[in-house]
């Protein structure tokens, strides 16, 4: 039985520095289990050596970091298989290639250009709380 995968590209324009931005085509990508797909992302930046990121967001969940590209280097997140998720900066684009598609790959994929948050020179803090409202950790 053939399973269809739905991969959605979200058109996000992360304003980084006045002129910096990423451009993703909108729309669904439909593929069969075991196929290979390439998700496009182009970017404009004034940075000589940009850092670009790919994130995956499943239904009712937050975006999860997949990988980071800079110069000729690709760093995958620990929980994403390097042999299945790969990207490389090529001129002004950083396409994400997903091989050997699985049903669990159905998600929305985001491309981002560092820095995605600007205008704040202070350290950002996030407190992680447990269900009984006790602090678990303070991340800087």
C-alpha positions as YAML, in Angstrom:
chain: A
units: angstrom
residues:
- id: 1
  name: UNK
  ca: [0.00, 0.00, 0.00]
- id: 2
  name: UNK
  ca: [1.38, 3.37, -1.00]
- id: 3
  name: UNK
  ca: [1.17, 6.16, 1.56]
- id: 4
  name: UNK
  ca: [1.06, 9.80, 0.51]
- id: 5
  name: UNK
  ca: [3.04, 12.39, 2.42]
- id: 6
  name: UNK
  ca: [2.01, 16.01, 2.76]
- id: 7
  name: UNK
  ca: [4.79, 18.49, 3.22]
- id: 8
  name: UNK
  ca: [3.80, 22.10, 3.49]
- id: 9
  name: UNK
  ca: [6.14, 24.96, 2.75]
- id: 10
  name: UNK
  ca: [5.30, 28.04, 4.73]
- id: 11
  name: UNK
  ca: [6.12, 31.37, 3.22]
- id: 12
  name: UNK
  ca: [7.87, 33.16, 6.05]
- id: 13
  name: UNK
  ca: [9.74, 36.38, 5.69]
- id: 14
  name: UNK
  ca: [12.03, 36.67, 8.70]
- id: 15
  name: UNK
  ca: [13.28, 40.22, 8.62]
- id: 16
  name: UNK
  ca: [16.83, 40.01, 9.85]
- id: 17
  name: UNK
  ca: [18.57, 43.29, 9.17]
- id: 18
  name: UNK
  ca: [16.68, 45.79, 7.07]
- id: 19
  name: UNK
  ca: [17.32, 44.02, 3.76]
- id: 20
  name: UNK
  ca: [17.88, 40.42, 4.88]
- id: 21
  name: UNK
  ca: [15.11, 37.87, 4.31]
- id: 22
  name: UNK
  ca: [14.25, 34.33, 3.27]
- id: 23
  name: UNK
  ca: [11.74, 33.42, 0.58]
- id: 24
  name: UNK
  ca: [9.98, 30.05, 0.44]
- id: 25
  name: UNK
  ca: [7.47, 29.08, -2.21]
- id: 26
  name: UNK
  ca: [4.03, 28.41, -0.80]
- id: 27
  name: UNK
  ca: [2.04, 25.25, -1.33]
- id: 28
  name: UNK
  ca: [1.98, 21.57, -0.60]
- id: 29
  name: UNK
  ca: [4.47, 19.00, -1.79]
- id: 30
  name: UNK
  ca: [2.93, 15.56, -2.26]
- id: 31
  name: UNK
  ca: [5.21, 12.55, -2.44]
- id: 32
  name: UNK
  ca: [5.12, 8.82, -1.79]
- id: 33
  name: UNK
  ca: [6.81, 7.00, 1.06]
- id: 34
  name: UNK
  ca: [10.42, 6.21, 0.12]
- id: 35
  name: UNK
  ca: [10.68, 9.12, -2.36]
- id: 36
  name: UNK
  ca: [13.11, 12.04, -2.19]
- id: 37
  name: UNK
  ca: [11.89, 15.66, -2.12]
- id: 38
  name: UNK
  ca: [13.72, 18.97, -2.24]
- id: 39
  name: UNK
  ca: [12.18, 21.99, -0.50]
- id: 40
  name: UNK
  ca: [13.29, 25.34, -1.87]
- id: 41
  name: UNK
  ca: [14.41, 28.36, 0.10]
- id: 42
  name: UNK
  ca: [16.15, 31.40, -1.32]
- id: 43
  name: UNK
  ca: [17.54, 34.28, 0.69]
- id: 44
  name: UNK
  ca: [18.78, 37.84, 0.45]
- id: 45
  name: UNK
  ca: [21.39, 39.08, 2.89]
- id: 46
  name: UNK
  ca: [24.09, 41.67, 3.33]
- id: 47
  name: UNK
  ca: [26.07, 39.22, 5.47]
- id: 48
  name: UNK
  ca: [29.17, 37.78, 3.80]
- id: 49
  name: UNK
  ca: [28.89, 34.39, 5.54]
- id: 50
  name: UNK
  ca: [25.24, 33.78, 6.41]
- id: 51
  name: UNK
  ca: [23.89, 31.07, 8.73]
- id: 52
  name: UNK
  ca: [20.71, 29.40, 7.49]
- id: 53
  name: UNK
  ca: [18.49, 27.04, 9.44]
- id: 54
  name: UNK
  ca: [15.75, 24.53, 8.64]
- id: 55
  name: UNK
  ca: [12.95, 23.70, 11.09]
- id: 56
  name: UNK
  ca: [10.18, 21.09, 11.02]
- id: 57
  name: UNK
  ca: [6.79, 21.71, 12.64]
- id: 58
  name: UNK
  ca: [4.37, 18.83, 13.10]
- id: 59
  name: UNK
  ca: [0.65, 19.35, 13.80]
- id: 60
  name: UNK
  ca: [-0.02, 20.88, 17.25]
- id: 61
  name: UNK
  ca: [3.69, 21.11, 18.04]
- id: 62
  name: UNK
  ca: [6.40, 23.77, 18.04]
- id: 63
  name: UNK
  ca: [9.03, 24.05, 15.28]
- id: 64
  name: UNK
  ca: [11.98, 21.70, 15.82]
- id: 65
  name: UNK
  ca: [15.49, 22.48, 14.64]
- id: 66
  name: UNK
  ca: [16.68, 20.16, 11.83]
- id: 67
  name: UNK
  ca: [19.96, 21.61, 10.62]
- id: 68
  name: UNK
  ca: [22.17, 24.66, 10.15]
- id: 69
  name: UNK
  ca: [24.19, 25.60, 7.05]
- id: 70
  name: UNK
  ca: [27.05, 28.06, 6.86]
- id: 71
  name: UNK
  ca: [29.90, 28.38, 4.41]
- id: 72
  name: UNK
  ca: [30.43, 24.80, 3.17]
- id: 73
  name: UNK
  ca: [29.38, 23.22, 6.49]
- id: 74
  name: UNK
  ca: [26.13, 21.49, 7.47]
- id: 75
  name: UNK
  ca: [25.35, 20.64, 11.09]
- id: 76
  name: UNK
  ca: [22.37, 18.37, 11.70]
- id: 77
  name: UNK
  ca: [20.40, 18.33, 14.92]
- id: 78
  name: UNK
  ca: [21.24, 15.26, 16.99]
- id: 79
  name: UNK
  ca: [17.81, 13.68, 16.52]
- id: 80
  name: UNK
  ca: [17.65, 14.12, 12.72]
- id: 81
  name: UNK
  ca: [19.35, 11.61, 10.46]
- id: 82
  name: UNK
  ca: [22.14, 13.20, 8.43]
- id: 83
  name: UNK
  ca: [21.73, 10.64, 5.64]
- id: 84
  name: UNK
  ca: [18.04, 11.62, 5.20]
- id: 85
  name: UNK
  ca: [18.00, 15.40, 5.89]
- id: 86
  name: UNK
  ca: [20.61, 17.47, 4.07]
- id: 87
  name: UNK
  ca: [21.08, 20.99, 2.78]
- id: 88
  name: UNK
  ca: [23.81, 23.17, 1.35]
- id: 89
  name: UNK
  ca: [24.13, 26.85, 0.55]
- id: 90
  name: UNK
  ca: [24.25, 27.27, -3.21]
- id: 91
  name: UNK
  ca: [24.56, 30.87, -4.37]
- id: 92
  name: UNK
  ca: [21.49, 32.52, -2.77]
- id: 93
  name: UNK
  ca: [19.51, 29.38, -1.93]
- id: 94
  name: UNK
  ca: [19.60, 26.62, 0.67]
- id: 95
  name: UNK
  ca: [17.31, 23.78, -0.50]
- id: 96
  name: UNK
  ca: [16.47, 21.04, 2.01]
- id: 97
  name: UNK
  ca: [16.71, 17.52, 0.60]
- id: 98
  name: UNK
  ca: [14.74, 14.80, 2.42]
- id: 99
  name: UNK
  ca: [15.50, 11.25, 1.28]
- id: 100
  name: UNK
  ca: [13.71, 7.96, 1.98]
- id: 101
  name: UNK
  ca: [10.51, 9.78, 2.99]
- id: 102
  name: UNK
  ca: [8.57, 8.38, 5.93]
- id: 103
  name: UNK
  ca: [5.06, 9.18, 7.07]
- id: 104
  name: UNK
  ca: [6.57, 10.98, 10.07]
- id: 105
  name: UNK
  ca: [8.12, 13.51, 7.64]
- id: 106
  name: UNK
  ca: [4.68, 15.03, 6.95]
- id: 107
  name: UNK
  ca: [4.96, 18.52, 8.44]
- id: 108
  name: UNK
  ca: [5.47, 22.21, 7.75]
- id: 109
  name: UNK
  ca: [9.11, 23.10, 7.05]
- id: 110
  name: UNK
  ca: [10.60, 26.54, 7.69]
- id: 111
  name: UNK
  ca: [13.81, 28.11, 6.46]
- id: 112
  name: UNK
  ca: [15.36, 30.88, 8.58]
- id: 113
  name: UNK
  ca: [18.32, 33.22, 8.25]
- id: 114
  name: UNK
  ca: [20.36, 34.23, 11.31]
- id: 115
  name: UNK
  ca: [19.70, 36.43, 13.11]
- id: 116
  name: UNK
  ca: [15.94, 35.91, 13.07]
- id: 117
  name: UNK
  ca: [15.48, 38.21, 16.07]
- id: 118
  name: UNK
  ca: [17.09, 41.64, 16.14]
- id: 119
  name: UNK
  ca: [16.86, 44.85, 18.08]
- id: 120
  name: UNK
  ca: [17.45, 43.22, 21.47]
- id: 121
  name: UNK
  ca: [20.98, 43.47, 22.81]
- id: 122
  name: UNK
  ca: [20.11, 41.88, 26.18]
- id: 123
  name: UNK
  ca: [20.35, 38.18, 26.94]
- id: 124
  name: UNK
  ca: [17.04, 36.40, 26.47]
- id: 125
  name: UNK
  ca: [15.88, 34.10, 29.25]
- id: 126
  name: UNK
  ca: [13.36, 31.31, 29.21]
- id: 127
  name: UNK
  ca: [12.20, 29.48, 32.29]
- id: 128
  name: UNK
  ca: [11.06, 25.88, 31.92]
- id: 129
  name: UNK
  ca: [8.30, 24.94, 34.34]
- id: 130
  name: UNK
  ca: [7.01, 21.55, 35.41]
- id: 131
  name: UNK
  ca: [3.30, 20.71, 35.56]
- id: 132
  name: UNK
  ca: [3.25, 21.53, 39.31]
- id: 133
  name: UNK
  ca: [4.65, 25.03, 38.58]
- id: 134
  name: UNK
  ca: [8.16, 24.45, 39.91]
- id: 135
  name: UNK
  ca: [11.03, 25.80, 37.84]
- id: 136
  name: UNK
  ca: [13.02, 23.09, 36.08]
- id: 137
  name: UNK
  ca: [15.76, 25.08, 34.43]
- id: 138
  name: UNK
  ca: [16.73, 28.58, 33.44]
- id: 139
  name: UNK
  ca: [18.12, 28.78, 29.91]
- id: 140
  name: UNK
  ca: [20.30, 31.73, 28.86]
...
